[in-house]
Short mmCIF file of C-alpha atoms in Angstrom, two decimals:
data_model
loop_
_atom_site.label_atom_id
_atom_site.label_comp_id
_atom_site.label_asym_id
_atom_site.label_seq_id
_atom_site.Cartn_x
_atom_site.Cartn_y
_atom_site.Cartn_z
CA MET A 1 19.66 159.78 271.77
CA THR A 2 19.06 157.97 268.25
CA THR A 3 20.39 154.67 266.95
CA ASP A 4 21.96 154.75 263.58
CA HIS A 5 20.00 151.81 261.78
CA ARG A 6 22.55 151.89 259.08
CA SER A 7 25.49 150.78 261.40
CA GLN A 8 23.55 147.43 262.18
CA PRO A 9 24.71 144.58 260.09
CA ARG A 10 22.08 143.06 257.83
CA PRO A 11 21.08 139.83 258.00
CA VAL A 12 22.76 136.83 255.99
CA THR A 13 20.35 135.50 253.69
CA LEU A 14 20.35 132.46 251.21
CA GLU A 15 21.97 134.53 248.24
CA HIS A 16 25.21 135.20 250.45
CA VAL A 17 25.51 131.53 251.18
CA ALA A 18 25.05 130.46 247.81
CA ARG A 19 28.02 133.05 246.72
CA ALA A 20 30.12 131.58 249.46
CA ALA A 21 29.55 128.23 248.30
CA GLY A 22 29.11 128.83 244.66
CA VAL A 23 26.16 127.23 243.89
CA SER A 24 22.45 128.20 243.02
CA ARG A 25 19.88 129.51 245.39
CA ALA A 26 17.89 126.73 245.22
CA THR A 27 20.84 124.35 246.15
CA VAL A 28 21.16 126.25 249.24
CA SER A 29 17.21 126.08 249.88
CA ARG A 30 17.21 122.24 249.19
CA VAL A 31 20.21 121.70 251.60
CA ILE A 32 18.51 123.47 254.26
CA ASN A 33 15.26 121.79 253.70
CA GLY A 34 16.97 118.11 254.05
CA GLU A 35 16.38 117.13 250.57
CA ALA A 36 17.96 113.90 249.82
CA THR A 37 18.39 114.57 246.23
CA VAL A 38 21.46 116.95 246.41
CA ASP A 39 24.81 116.09 245.41
CA PRO A 40 26.97 115.07 248.55
CA ARG A 41 29.75 117.39 247.39
CA LEU A 42 27.71 120.51 246.95
CA ARG A 43 26.01 119.53 250.18
CA LYS A 44 29.35 119.77 251.81
CA LEU A 45 30.02 123.28 250.12
CA VAL A 46 26.86 124.80 251.42
CA GLU A 47 27.05 122.99 255.04
CA GLU A 48 30.34 125.08 255.31
CA ALA A 49 29.37 128.17 253.52
CA ILE A 50 26.62 128.09 256.44
CA THR A 51 29.17 128.00 258.95
CA GLN A 52 31.49 130.44 257.39
CA THR A 53 28.64 133.04 256.90
CA ARG A 54 26.78 132.09 259.94
CA TYR A 55 23.76 131.93 258.34
CA VAL A 56 20.48 131.51 260.38
CA PRO A 57 17.30 130.66 258.58
CA ASN A 58 14.26 132.97 258.62
CA ARG A 59 11.85 130.81 260.76
CA ALA A 60 9.23 133.29 261.10
CA ALA A 61 8.85 134.14 257.80
CA ARG A 62 9.21 130.47 256.73
CA SER A 63 6.46 129.58 258.98
CA LEU A 64 4.43 132.20 257.69
CA VAL A 65 4.51 131.31 253.97
CA THR A 66 5.06 127.04 254.44
CA ARG A 67 3.04 126.77 257.51
CA ARG A 68 5.97 124.81 259.15
CA THR A 69 6.83 124.83 262.77
CA ASP A 70 10.38 123.20 262.35
CA SER A 71 9.34 120.74 264.84
CA VAL A 72 8.51 116.74 264.92
CA ALA A 73 6.87 114.62 267.42
CA LEU A 74 8.55 111.57 268.59
CA VAL A 75 5.61 109.58 269.83
CA VAL A 76 5.89 106.46 272.00
CA SER A 77 2.67 104.60 272.05
CA GLU A 78 2.49 101.88 274.56
CA GLN A 79 -0.86 99.38 274.75
CA GLU A 80 -3.37 99.96 277.38
CA GLN A 81 -3.41 98.22 280.57
CA ARG A 82 -0.21 96.50 280.02
CA ASP A 83 0.76 94.12 283.17
CA ILE A 84 4.62 95.43 282.84
CA THR A 85 7.08 96.40 285.91
CA GLY A 86 6.94 100.26 286.50
CA PRO A 87 4.83 103.19 285.23
CA PHE A 88 4.99 103.91 281.60
CA ILE A 89 7.09 106.93 281.71
CA GLY A 90 9.65 105.37 283.95
CA ARG A 91 10.54 102.75 281.52
CA ILE A 92 10.64 105.15 278.85
CA PHE A 93 13.73 106.96 280.38
CA THR A 94 15.25 104.11 281.82
CA ASP A 95 15.35 101.34 278.68
CA PRO A 96 18.19 102.43 276.57
CA TYR A 97 16.60 101.85 273.41
CA PHE A 98 14.21 104.96 273.54
CA GLY A 99 17.77 107.43 274.39
CA ARG A 100 19.52 105.38 271.16
CA VAL A 101 16.60 106.62 269.01
CA ALA A 102 16.35 110.01 270.24
CA GLY A 103 19.88 110.47 270.04
CA GLY A 104 19.79 109.37 266.38
CA LEU A 105 17.00 111.57 265.45
CA LEU A 106 18.76 114.81 267.27
CA ASP A 107 22.07 113.98 265.06
CA VAL A 108 20.01 114.69 261.70
CA LEU A 109 17.39 117.18 263.01
CA ARG A 110 19.61 119.46 265.50
CA PRO A 111 21.87 120.67 262.86
CA ARG A 112 18.71 121.77 260.69
CA GLY A 113 16.86 123.67 263.40
CA VAL A 114 14.41 121.08 263.48
CA GLN A 115 13.05 120.54 267.49
CA VAL A 116 12.05 117.30 268.85
CA VAL A 117 8.74 117.03 271.23
CA LEU A 118 8.53 113.85 273.10
CA MET A 119 4.84 112.76 273.33
CA LEU A 120 3.55 109.66 275.25
CA ALA A 121 0.22 107.54 274.64
CA ASP A 122 -0.89 104.71 276.81
CA ASP A 123 -4.59 104.61 276.90
CA GLU A 124 -7.68 105.78 274.57
CA ALA A 125 -7.96 109.22 276.00
CA SER A 126 -4.24 109.75 275.49
CA ARG A 127 -4.31 108.96 271.84
CA ALA A 128 -7.33 111.05 271.31
CA GLN A 129 -5.70 113.58 272.92
CA LEU A 130 -2.28 113.38 270.85
CA LEU A 131 -3.79 112.94 267.48
CA GLY A 132 -5.94 115.94 268.00
CA TYR A 133 -2.67 117.81 268.79
CA LEU A 134 -0.83 116.26 265.77
CA GLN A 135 -3.85 117.28 263.55
CA GLN A 136 -4.10 120.94 264.77
CA GLY A 137 -0.54 121.68 262.93
CA HIS A 138 1.71 121.76 266.22
CA VAL A 139 4.21 119.53 264.70
CA ASP A 140 5.54 119.21 261.26
CA GLY A 141 5.90 115.09 261.14
CA VAL A 142 5.62 112.37 263.75
CA VAL A 143 8.31 109.27 264.35
CA LEU A 144 6.27 106.78 266.26
CA ILE A 145 7.74 103.85 268.35
CA SER A 146 4.48 101.71 268.29
CA SER A 147 5.43 97.87 269.94
CA HIS A 148 2.19 96.12 269.78
CA ALA A 149 0.31 94.75 267.09
CA ALA A 150 -3.31 96.06 268.62
CA ASP A 151 -1.97 99.67 269.13
CA PRO A 152 -4.86 101.62 266.79
CA LEU A 153 -2.23 104.50 266.68
CA PRO A 154 -0.55 103.70 263.64
CA GLY A 155 -4.05 102.88 261.95
CA LEU A 156 -5.16 106.19 263.02
CA LEU A 157 -1.97 108.28 261.92
CA ALA A 158 -2.10 106.27 258.22
CA GLY A 159 -5.35 107.85 257.86
CA THR A 160 -4.05 111.24 257.84
CA THR A 161 -2.13 113.28 255.68
CA LEU A 162 0.83 114.05 258.31
CA PRO A 163 4.22 113.15 257.25
CA ALA A 164 4.68 110.10 259.54
CA VAL A 165 7.69 107.63 259.85
CA LEU A 166 7.30 104.21 262.16
CA ALA A 167 10.09 102.45 264.08
CA GLY A 168 9.46 98.91 262.63
CA ARG A 169 7.23 97.47 260.31
CA PRO A 170 3.84 97.94 260.52
CA GLN A 171 1.61 94.83 261.04
CA ALA A 172 -1.99 96.02 259.64
CA ALA A 173 -2.81 96.09 256.05
CA ALA A 174 -4.54 99.71 257.13
CA THR A 175 -0.96 100.88 258.09
CA ALA A 176 0.70 99.83 254.82
CA SER A 177 1.13 102.84 253.65
CA LEU A 178 3.17 104.08 256.61
CA THR A 179 6.97 104.44 255.61
CA TYR A 180 9.36 102.54 258.20
CA VAL A 181 12.63 101.75 259.33
CA ASP A 182 13.36 98.41 260.90
CA SER A 183 16.14 95.79 261.51
CA ASP A 184 15.78 91.90 260.16
CA GLN A 185 14.64 90.75 263.53
CA VAL A 186 14.44 87.22 262.11
CA ALA A 187 17.85 87.33 260.82
CA GLY A 188 19.19 88.74 264.01
CA ALA A 189 18.10 86.13 266.15
CA ARG A 190 19.13 83.21 263.88
CA LEU A 191 22.82 84.73 264.07
CA ALA A 192 22.48 84.39 267.89
CA ALA A 193 21.35 80.55 267.33
CA ASP A 194 24.10 80.11 264.74
CA HIS A 195 26.32 81.29 267.40
CA LEU A 196 25.49 79.22 270.36
CA THR A 197 25.45 75.94 268.46
CA SER A 198 28.92 76.78 266.81
CA ILE A 199 30.38 76.97 270.53
CA GLY A 200 28.86 73.34 271.16
CA ARG A 201 26.00 74.17 272.87
CA ARG A 202 22.85 71.82 272.52
CA ARG A 203 20.89 72.44 275.56
CA LEU A 204 19.11 75.89 274.72
CA GLY A 205 16.36 78.27 275.93
CA THR A 206 15.43 81.55 275.14
CA ILE A 207 13.99 84.31 277.11
CA ALA A 208 11.41 85.93 274.86
CA GLY A 209 9.61 89.05 274.66
CA PRO A 210 5.96 89.89 275.22
CA GLN A 211 4.57 87.75 272.40
CA ASP A 212 1.70 90.62 271.44
CA MET A 213 4.84 92.27 270.24
CA PRO A 214 5.80 91.26 266.45
CA VAL A 215 9.40 92.65 267.06
CA ALA A 216 9.16 89.64 270.10
CA GLN A 217 7.35 87.28 268.12
CA GLU A 218 9.90 87.54 265.20
CA ARG A 219 13.02 87.14 267.36
CA LEU A 220 11.41 84.07 268.68
CA ALA A 221 10.52 82.56 265.11
CA GLY A 222 14.11 83.25 263.90
CA PHE A 223 15.71 81.52 266.68
CA ARG A 224 13.43 78.35 266.81
CA GLY A 225 13.51 78.25 263.03
CA ALA A 226 17.33 78.13 262.78
CA LEU A 227 17.49 75.34 265.96
CA GLU A 228 15.19 73.54 263.86
CA GLU A 229 17.23 73.57 260.93
CA ARG A 230 19.91 71.89 262.85
CA GLY A 231 18.04 69.22 264.51
CA LEU A 232 17.08 70.96 267.82
CA ARG A 233 13.49 71.18 268.39
CA GLU A 234 13.07 70.93 272.12
CA VAL A 235 14.04 74.81 273.19
CA ALA A 236 12.90 75.80 276.44
CA VAL A 237 10.95 79.25 276.37
CA ALA A 238 10.15 81.94 279.17
CA GLU A 239 8.22 85.27 278.24
CA GLY A 240 9.96 88.39 280.07
CA ASP A 241 8.60 91.83 279.18
CA PHE A 242 11.93 93.64 278.27
CA THR A 243 12.92 94.83 281.54
CA GLN A 244 15.81 93.81 283.60
CA ALA A 245 13.65 92.03 286.44
CA SER A 246 11.55 89.76 284.20
CA GLY A 247 15.02 88.51 282.43
CA GLY A 248 16.10 87.21 286.05
CA ASP A 249 12.73 85.65 286.46
CA GLY A 250 13.11 84.12 283.29
CA ILE A 251 16.06 82.30 283.69
CA ARG A 252 14.79 80.97 287.07
CA ALA A 253 11.84 79.59 285.05
CA LEU A 254 14.21 78.01 282.20
CA LEU A 255 16.46 76.20 284.68
CA ALA A 256 13.45 75.05 286.75
CA ARG A 257 12.24 73.21 283.37
CA ARG A 258 15.63 72.64 282.37
CA PRO A 259 18.39 71.86 284.76
CA ASP A 260 21.14 70.82 282.21
CA LEU A 261 20.60 74.64 280.29
CA ASP A 262 23.91 75.37 278.72
CA GLY A 263 22.91 78.23 276.50
CA VAL A 264 20.05 81.08 276.48
CA PHE A 265 19.23 83.36 273.89
CA VAL A 266 17.59 86.71 275.54
CA ALA A 267 15.49 88.92 273.16
CA SER A 268 17.00 92.11 274.80
CA ASP A 269 20.36 93.39 276.63
CA LEU A 270 18.31 94.77 279.39
CA MET A 271 16.78 91.33 280.06
CA ALA A 272 20.08 89.34 279.66
CA LEU A 273 21.59 91.73 281.88
CA GLY A 274 19.25 90.26 284.41
CA ALA A 275 19.66 86.72 283.20
CA VAL A 276 23.45 87.07 283.85
CA THR A 277 22.97 88.35 287.25
CA MET A 278 20.30 85.82 288.39
CA LEU A 279 22.82 83.13 286.86
CA HIS A 280 25.59 84.45 289.34
CA ARG A 281 23.24 84.20 292.19
CA LEU A 282 22.26 80.93 291.37
CA GLY A 283 25.93 79.82 291.64
CA LYS A 284 26.24 79.14 287.88
CA ARG A 285 29.45 80.31 285.95
CA VAL A 286 28.85 82.67 282.47
CA PRO A 287 29.92 81.31 279.86
CA GLU A 288 31.14 78.18 281.13
CA ASP A 289 27.96 76.68 282.70
CA VAL A 290 25.45 78.95 280.64
CA ALA A 291 26.40 80.71 277.40
CA VAL A 292 24.17 83.96 277.31
CA VAL A 293 23.23 85.94 273.96
CA GLY A 294 21.71 89.30 274.19
CA PHE A 295 20.17 91.60 271.16
CA ASP A 296 20.42 95.07 270.79
CA ASP A 297 23.99 95.94 271.76
CA SER A 298 23.01 98.60 274.08
CA SER A 299 24.77 100.15 277.04
CA SER A 300 23.28 97.00 279.08
CA ALA A 301 25.79 94.72 277.34
CA LEU A 302 28.59 96.17 278.73
CA ALA A 303 27.30 96.73 282.17
CA SER A 304 26.98 92.96 282.10
CA ASP A 305 30.08 91.07 284.13
CA PRO A 306 30.80 89.67 281.72
CA PRO A 307 30.26 91.94 278.67
CA LEU A 308 27.31 90.22 276.59
CA THR A 309 27.75 88.75 273.23
CA THR A 310 24.88 90.37 271.56
CA VAL A 311 23.18 91.01 267.91
CA ARG A 312 23.72 94.35 267.35
CA GLN A 313 20.85 96.22 265.76
CA PRO A 314 22.25 99.87 264.72
CA VAL A 315 19.49 102.14 266.47
CA GLU A 316 20.94 105.50 266.03
CA GLU A 317 21.61 104.69 262.63
CA MET A 318 18.15 103.57 261.93
CA ALA A 319 16.72 106.57 263.96
CA ALA A 320 18.97 109.02 261.86
CA GLU A 321 17.27 107.16 258.65
CA MET A 322 13.99 107.52 260.30
CA ALA A 323 14.78 111.40 260.52
CA ARG A 324 15.86 111.82 256.71
CA LEU A 325 13.03 109.96 255.53
CA LEU A 326 10.58 112.07 257.53
CA LEU A 327 12.44 115.22 256.34
CA ARG A 328 11.87 114.00 252.72
CA GLN A 329 8.09 113.52 253.28
CA ILE A 330 7.82 117.03 254.98
CA ALA A 331 9.84 118.55 252.22
CA GLY A 332 7.45 117.19 249.70
CA GLY A 333 4.61 119.67 250.94
CA SER A 334 6.64 122.84 250.38
CA THR A 335 10.13 123.84 248.60
CA ASP A 336 10.53 127.32 250.55
CA ASP A 337 13.70 128.52 251.41
CA GLY A 338 13.07 130.26 254.73
CA ASP A 339 13.63 134.00 253.70
CA GLY A 340 10.02 134.25 252.69
CA ALA A 341 10.40 135.12 248.92
CA ASP A 342 8.68 132.06 247.55
CA GLY A 343 7.55 128.93 248.63
CA GLY A 344 5.38 125.88 248.21
CA ASP A 345 1.44 126.30 248.16
CA GLY A 346 1.15 124.39 251.68
CA ALA A 347 -0.53 121.35 250.04
CA ALA A 348 -0.40 117.97 251.80
CA PRO A 349 2.94 116.29 251.35
CA GLU A 350 2.75 112.55 249.69
CA ARG A 351 4.09 109.77 251.71
CA PRO A 352 6.65 107.80 249.62
CA SER A 353 6.58 104.20 249.77
CA SER A 354 10.41 103.64 250.32
CA SER A 355 11.34 102.11 253.58
CA VAL A 356 14.45 100.71 255.17
CA LEU A 357 15.65 97.52 256.65
CA PHE A 358 19.00 97.51 258.20
CA ARG A 359 21.07 93.99 258.63
CA PRO A 360 22.06 93.16 262.21
CA ALA A 361 25.49 91.85 263.22
CA LEU A 362 27.08 89.96 265.81
CA VAL A 363 29.17 91.47 268.35
CA VAL A 364 31.07 88.52 270.45
CA ARG A 365 32.21 89.47 274.07
CA GLY A 366 32.66 87.29 277.20
CA SER A 367 29.48 85.99 277.77
CA ALA A 368 29.15 83.41 274.86
#
């Protein structure tokens, strides 16, 4: 039995999509490559045409020409030998922040056929192994979550030509070339201070994050600075580690130092959930006795009883912006359309200097 290949449907190409959308082939290519310079109206036409024609990019041909893998790494880097509750990998999957980042990345990358590879590094050996893997071309770029000022990985990445976007502002001069996305942590903490004082709370404390982490330093500085402007310089401080258990321990420590505490700013919702739970156990009413404000507006805020008043940083939107910035860097290295007809020369992409800072917002619920 022979097969009549003439009866088999021919694959849909960029030309088919371009004709369906009424645009040029080059415009279709730019949309598929995630370039930010495409007019939104034309982008919508192309995306509708892709759906209509059921176009599937020729990933094999594209990879041969561009040497791109259509995958990016989400790298979570943790400082070595931190005294923190639970194993590293366990914390990754229980902290709402990481899931929100992954969701925001996938919203942008998945429709473009780009896969996300989760990679973890928590000591010198794993960082060296990870850097070797990245430099061997297994992924097209990196989104890096690195929380500690002493972490060498951002500096190591900055010394390569690999497209990379950092979650959070770089802390060292050696990493200044890295593109980043962050929210204004100081401004967010000031919102918490403004709210607590506006509802008449004066005997205040805070459960800060680990002070070797720039994000925790900025939130503590913002809270203290706003209170000092109001003449409130005596602020009780306990340090947690962004886990729920440390929030409970932190509120115990604050009450031991200041039994008349009537308001507390907690540097993450997960810690705030632990603080509220412990306050209930100690016979304290929330918010009547102690008002609580968290930070993040994560799922932990709604799991609390009462639901947390919190400072919202739009993590999903921030992650989506990280993905767009990374795609822009990757596209800078090649403009191939994926059909193997013509493409870039494989040169290393230049890192754009543009970075994005999001503004936080206060979400008022029942805890304060």
